[in-house]
Amino acid sequence: MALFRESSFKQYKFVKKTLEDITLSAFELREDEGKNLSPEQARKINILLDRNEACFQPGGEPMPYIEHRIDTSDHPPIATSPYRMNPVKKDVLREQIEELLRQNVIEECESPYAEPVVLVPKPNGKVRLCVNYRKLNSVTKVDAYPLPRMDDLLNEATPTSFMSTIDLRSGYHQVKVADVDQDKTAFVCLFGTYRYLRMPFGLRNAPATFQRLIDKFRSGLKYVFALSYLDGIIVLSETFEKHLEDLCYSKNSSSYQCERSSIFTTNMLMVPSIYP
């Protein structure tokens, strides 16, 4: 599972590889993280970071627990012409497509379905390739799997000094689109036609599918108090040692990839980064 945000610490190396004797260099938490931790406690966190370095790497296989289905019944395929783009956006789009191909998130195809793409700005200044699935969504049967209420989650949360938030790296792309439905995800642009092998943003039932996946994961954490909402998980513990154990247990129960997290934070801020 994704445990920590890569930017939370500087480059470091290990001289020894045991929990007791490991020596660290240039480890530094963010200012808002681990304010009340001792040097020894911070050292133990750094050990956990090193052992889970693979969590920070992009790509990887999709989760085996679930696949995304797109039930359009017997409705005929939907095809739409691509949107026009200026030269600057074309270059950005090309880069986005090349990256998605490299990560095995999409592939070229010949599909009777085709939806246009748009480039959506992200809070960090980058852009995300999104497909306008409005017409496909209009003929897709609704998945009624419930999303948790944010006020209920906040009521469940017990104030504690030992709390970490875990946000998953490109969470939707960790879910495979069922083989029979991959053609329905096809999008068209000036560079060709592509379809998603992993679940994209914008599909009608994508939030429900991902919440189901998160709930399956959370149900396996029998000894960990964790709250979940879409691509976010909050782990709360009564003591430092229990919190460290809970984070280790969470990681060993899954193979999620991580993008943004807060380690031993004193403020719980869980803002979903995935929307329907």
XYZ file of C-alpha atoms in Angstrom:
276
model
C 0.000 0.000 0.000
C 0.948 3.568 -0.449
C 2.202 4.855 2.850
C 4.106 8.093 2.448
C 4.505 10.976 0.068
C 7.840 10.921 -1.748
C 8.360 14.642 -1.260
C 8.088 14.197 2.512
C 11.743 13.336 2.778
C 15.060 14.162 1.163
C 17.345 11.682 -0.538
C 18.950 9.348 1.926
C 20.878 6.089 2.071
C 21.276 3.263 4.551
C 24.624 2.139 5.909
C 23.134 -0.849 7.739
C 19.974 -2.807 7.138
C 18.696 -3.782 10.589
C 15.963 -2.051 12.549
C 18.291 -1.417 15.484
C 21.551 -0.493 13.743
C 20.377 1.364 10.643
C 22.078 4.728 10.054
C 20.295 7.474 8.134
C 21.388 10.591 6.324
C 19.472 13.688 5.213
C 16.016 12.588 6.417
C 13.596 15.412 6.992
C 9.853 15.453 7.535
C 7.727 18.339 6.362
C 7.126 21.103 8.885
C 3.542 19.953 9.438
C 4.512 16.320 9.998
C 5.806 14.565 13.090
C 6.056 17.713 15.187
C 5.985 15.759 18.451
C 8.225 12.855 17.419
C 11.590 12.124 18.966
C 14.678 11.549 16.773
C 14.404 7.812 17.459
C 10.769 7.752 16.377
C 11.618 9.673 13.195
C 14.391 7.141 12.531
C 11.905 4.279 12.708
C 9.641 6.039 10.234
C 12.570 6.437 7.864
C 13.221 2.704 8.058
C 9.632 2.076 7.037
C 10.023 4.473 4.100
C 13.057 2.610 2.813
C 11.410 -0.774 3.068
C 8.473 0.495 1.021
C 10.353 2.429 -1.649
C 8.504 0.509 -4.361
C 5.273 2.178 -3.248
C 6.525 5.450 -4.717
C 7.172 4.057 -8.208
C 4.601 4.654 -10.970
C 3.034 1.818 -12.901
C 2.593 -1.701 -11.606
C -0.141 -4.259 -12.036
C -3.819 -3.444 -11.354
C -5.459 -4.609 -8.140
C -6.669 -8.233 -8.357
C -9.734 -7.682 -6.177
C -12.072 -5.957 -8.581
C -12.734 -4.939 -12.202
C -14.764 -2.032 -13.514
C -17.831 -2.889 -15.600
C -19.768 -0.592 -17.948
C -23.306 -1.888 -18.421
C -24.939 -0.189 -21.400
C -27.425 -3.000 -21.999
C -28.207 -3.259 -25.733
C -27.618 0.411 -26.558
C -25.650 0.876 -29.814
C -22.086 2.252 -29.644
C -21.616 6.002 -29.251
C -19.097 7.923 -31.352
C -18.249 11.637 -31.229
C -15.832 13.756 -33.247
C -12.628 14.949 -31.521
C -12.333 18.487 -30.179
C -10.012 20.972 -31.860
C -6.839 21.981 -29.987
C -4.232 24.696 -30.380
C -0.587 23.700 -31.030
C 0.446 24.071 -27.381
C -2.323 21.775 -26.167
C -1.510 19.300 -28.933
C 2.035 18.940 -27.618
C 0.754 18.437 -24.069
C -1.787 15.891 -25.274
C 0.917 13.957 -27.113
C 3.022 13.803 -23.960
C 0.042 12.649 -21.897
C -0.791 9.879 -24.351
C 2.813 8.699 -24.538
C 2.978 8.533 -20.749
C -0.285 6.577 -20.482
C 0.944 4.159 -23.149
C 4.227 3.708 -21.301
C 2.395 2.929 -18.065
C 0.115 0.455 -19.864
C -2.964 2.441 -18.885
C -4.207 2.781 -22.485
C -3.582 1.113 -25.843
C -4.333 1.908 -29.477
C -7.487 0.287 -30.775
C -10.185 0.105 -33.415
C -13.446 0.626 -31.581
C -16.999 1.567 -32.601
C -16.995 3.826 -29.544
C -15.208 7.181 -29.551
C -15.419 10.115 -27.147
C -13.465 13.423 -27.299
C -10.667 14.338 -24.879
C -10.063 17.488 -22.838
C -7.056 18.673 -20.824
C -8.036 19.555 -17.253
C -5.715 21.655 -15.024
C -4.606 20.087 -11.726
C -3.925 21.996 -8.474
C -0.177 21.362 -8.847
C -0.061 23.237 -12.166
C 0.033 20.131 -14.343
C -2.813 18.892 -16.529
C -4.721 15.647 -16.681
C -6.049 14.054 -19.850
C -9.760 13.471 -19.377
C -12.370 12.022 -21.674
C -15.810 13.576 -22.029
C -17.884 10.477 -21.303
C -21.133 12.424 -20.990
C -22.924 10.528 -23.761
C -21.622 7.135 -22.632
C -22.636 7.896 -19.052
C -26.162 8.766 -20.156
C -26.724 5.162 -21.302
C -24.768 3.444 -18.509
C -26.753 1.715 -15.768
C -26.124 3.211 -12.335
C -24.084 1.296 -9.765
C -25.882 1.991 -6.485
C -22.925 1.106 -4.245
C -23.023 3.751 -1.480
C -20.320 6.306 -0.770
C -19.767 7.100 2.921
C -21.026 10.396 4.291
C -18.236 12.765 5.238
C -20.006 13.869 8.431
C -20.305 10.228 9.535
C -16.585 9.716 8.981
C -15.759 12.787 11.027
C -17.985 11.559 13.853
C -16.143 8.217 13.852
C -12.739 9.840 14.092
C -11.331 9.952 17.628
C -8.828 12.772 18.285
C -5.316 11.350 18.627
C -1.715 12.482 18.329
C -0.931 9.541 16.047
C -2.654 9.939 12.727
C -1.588 9.527 9.087
C -3.471 10.067 5.853
C -2.831 7.854 2.841
C -3.737 8.989 -0.672
C -3.324 6.544 -3.505
C -1.222 7.249 -6.589
C -3.509 7.593 -9.624
C -6.037 5.476 -7.749
C -8.411 4.833 -10.631
C -5.583 3.523 -12.790
C -5.040 0.724 -10.277
C -8.401 -0.777 -11.289
C -8.644 -2.881 -14.450
C -11.472 -2.272 -16.903
C -13.146 -5.594 -17.702
C -11.997 -6.926 -21.070
C -15.533 -6.922 -22.496
C -15.952 -3.220 -21.668
C -12.595 -1.777 -22.709
C -13.816 -0.737 -26.167
C -16.495 1.402 -24.503
C -13.773 3.584 -22.964
C -12.307 4.498 -26.368
C -11.399 8.115 -27.026
C -10.408 9.803 -30.256
C -7.981 12.640 -30.939
C -5.744 13.808 -33.769
C -3.168 11.155 -32.796
C -5.571 8.230 -33.186
C -8.045 6.138 -31.210
C -7.174 4.615 -27.849
C -8.969 2.656 -25.173
C -8.393 2.359 -21.443
C -7.098 -0.839 -19.897
C -7.369 0.791 -16.454
C -10.344 2.701 -15.108
C -10.305 6.351 -16.288
C -11.701 9.480 -14.689
C -15.163 10.543 -15.770
C -17.011 7.234 -16.003
C -20.395 7.269 -14.323
C -19.751 4.439 -11.864
C -16.025 4.881 -11.326
C -16.405 6.386 -7.810
C -18.598 3.465 -6.729
C -16.134 0.909 -8.111
C -13.200 2.522 -6.364
C -15.064 2.901 -3.067
C -15.914 -0.812 -3.250
C -12.214 -1.571 -3.705
C -11.218 0.643 -0.772
C -13.860 -0.977 1.433
C -12.578 -4.444 0.499
C -9.106 -3.372 1.529
C -10.293 -1.762 4.749
C -12.270 -4.880 5.732
C -8.957 -6.757 5.800
C -7.494 -4.397 8.398
C -8.970 -6.225 11.382
C -6.616 -4.698 13.925
C -6.314 -1.197 12.457
C -8.689 1.724 13.017
C -8.968 3.318 9.586
C -11.456 5.580 7.851
C -11.822 5.563 4.077
C -13.356 7.794 1.422
C -12.676 7.209 -2.281
C -8.886 7.380 -2.729
C -8.158 8.484 0.839
C -7.496 6.459 3.986
C -6.899 7.826 7.483
C -5.105 5.614 10.007
C -5.546 6.547 13.683
C -3.740 4.914 16.618
C -3.463 5.427 20.377
C 0.343 5.180 20.635
C 3.391 5.689 18.418
C 4.342 1.999 18.381
C 0.774 0.982 17.544
C 0.644 3.573 14.758
C 3.890 2.316 13.255
C 2.533 -1.233 13.459
C -0.759 -0.161 11.862
C 1.041 1.466 8.930
C 3.154 -1.656 8.413
C 0.052 -3.838 8.587
C -1.760 -1.603 6.106
C 1.104 -1.875 3.628
C 1.379 -5.647 3.969
C -2.344 -6.022 3.282
C -2.143 -4.456 -0.174
C 0.080 -3.281 -2.994
C -1.306 0.186 -3.670
C 0.875 2.929 -5.097
C 1.222 6.227 -3.245
C 1.176 9.826 -4.382
C 0.244 12.138 -1.524
C 0.253 11.381 2.194
C 0.775 13.083 5.530
C 2.876 11.285 8.122
C 1.951 11.633 11.786
C -0.068 14.740 11.056
C -1.763 16.729 13.809
C -4.558 17.947 11.548
C -6.957 15.628 9.749
C -7.753 17.000 6.322
C -9.358 14.515 3.955
C -10.421 16.108 0.708
C -11.401 13.593 -1.985
C -9.320 14.022 -5.111
C -11.609 11.907 -7.275
C -15.013 13.084 -8.348
C -17.798 11.474 -10.362
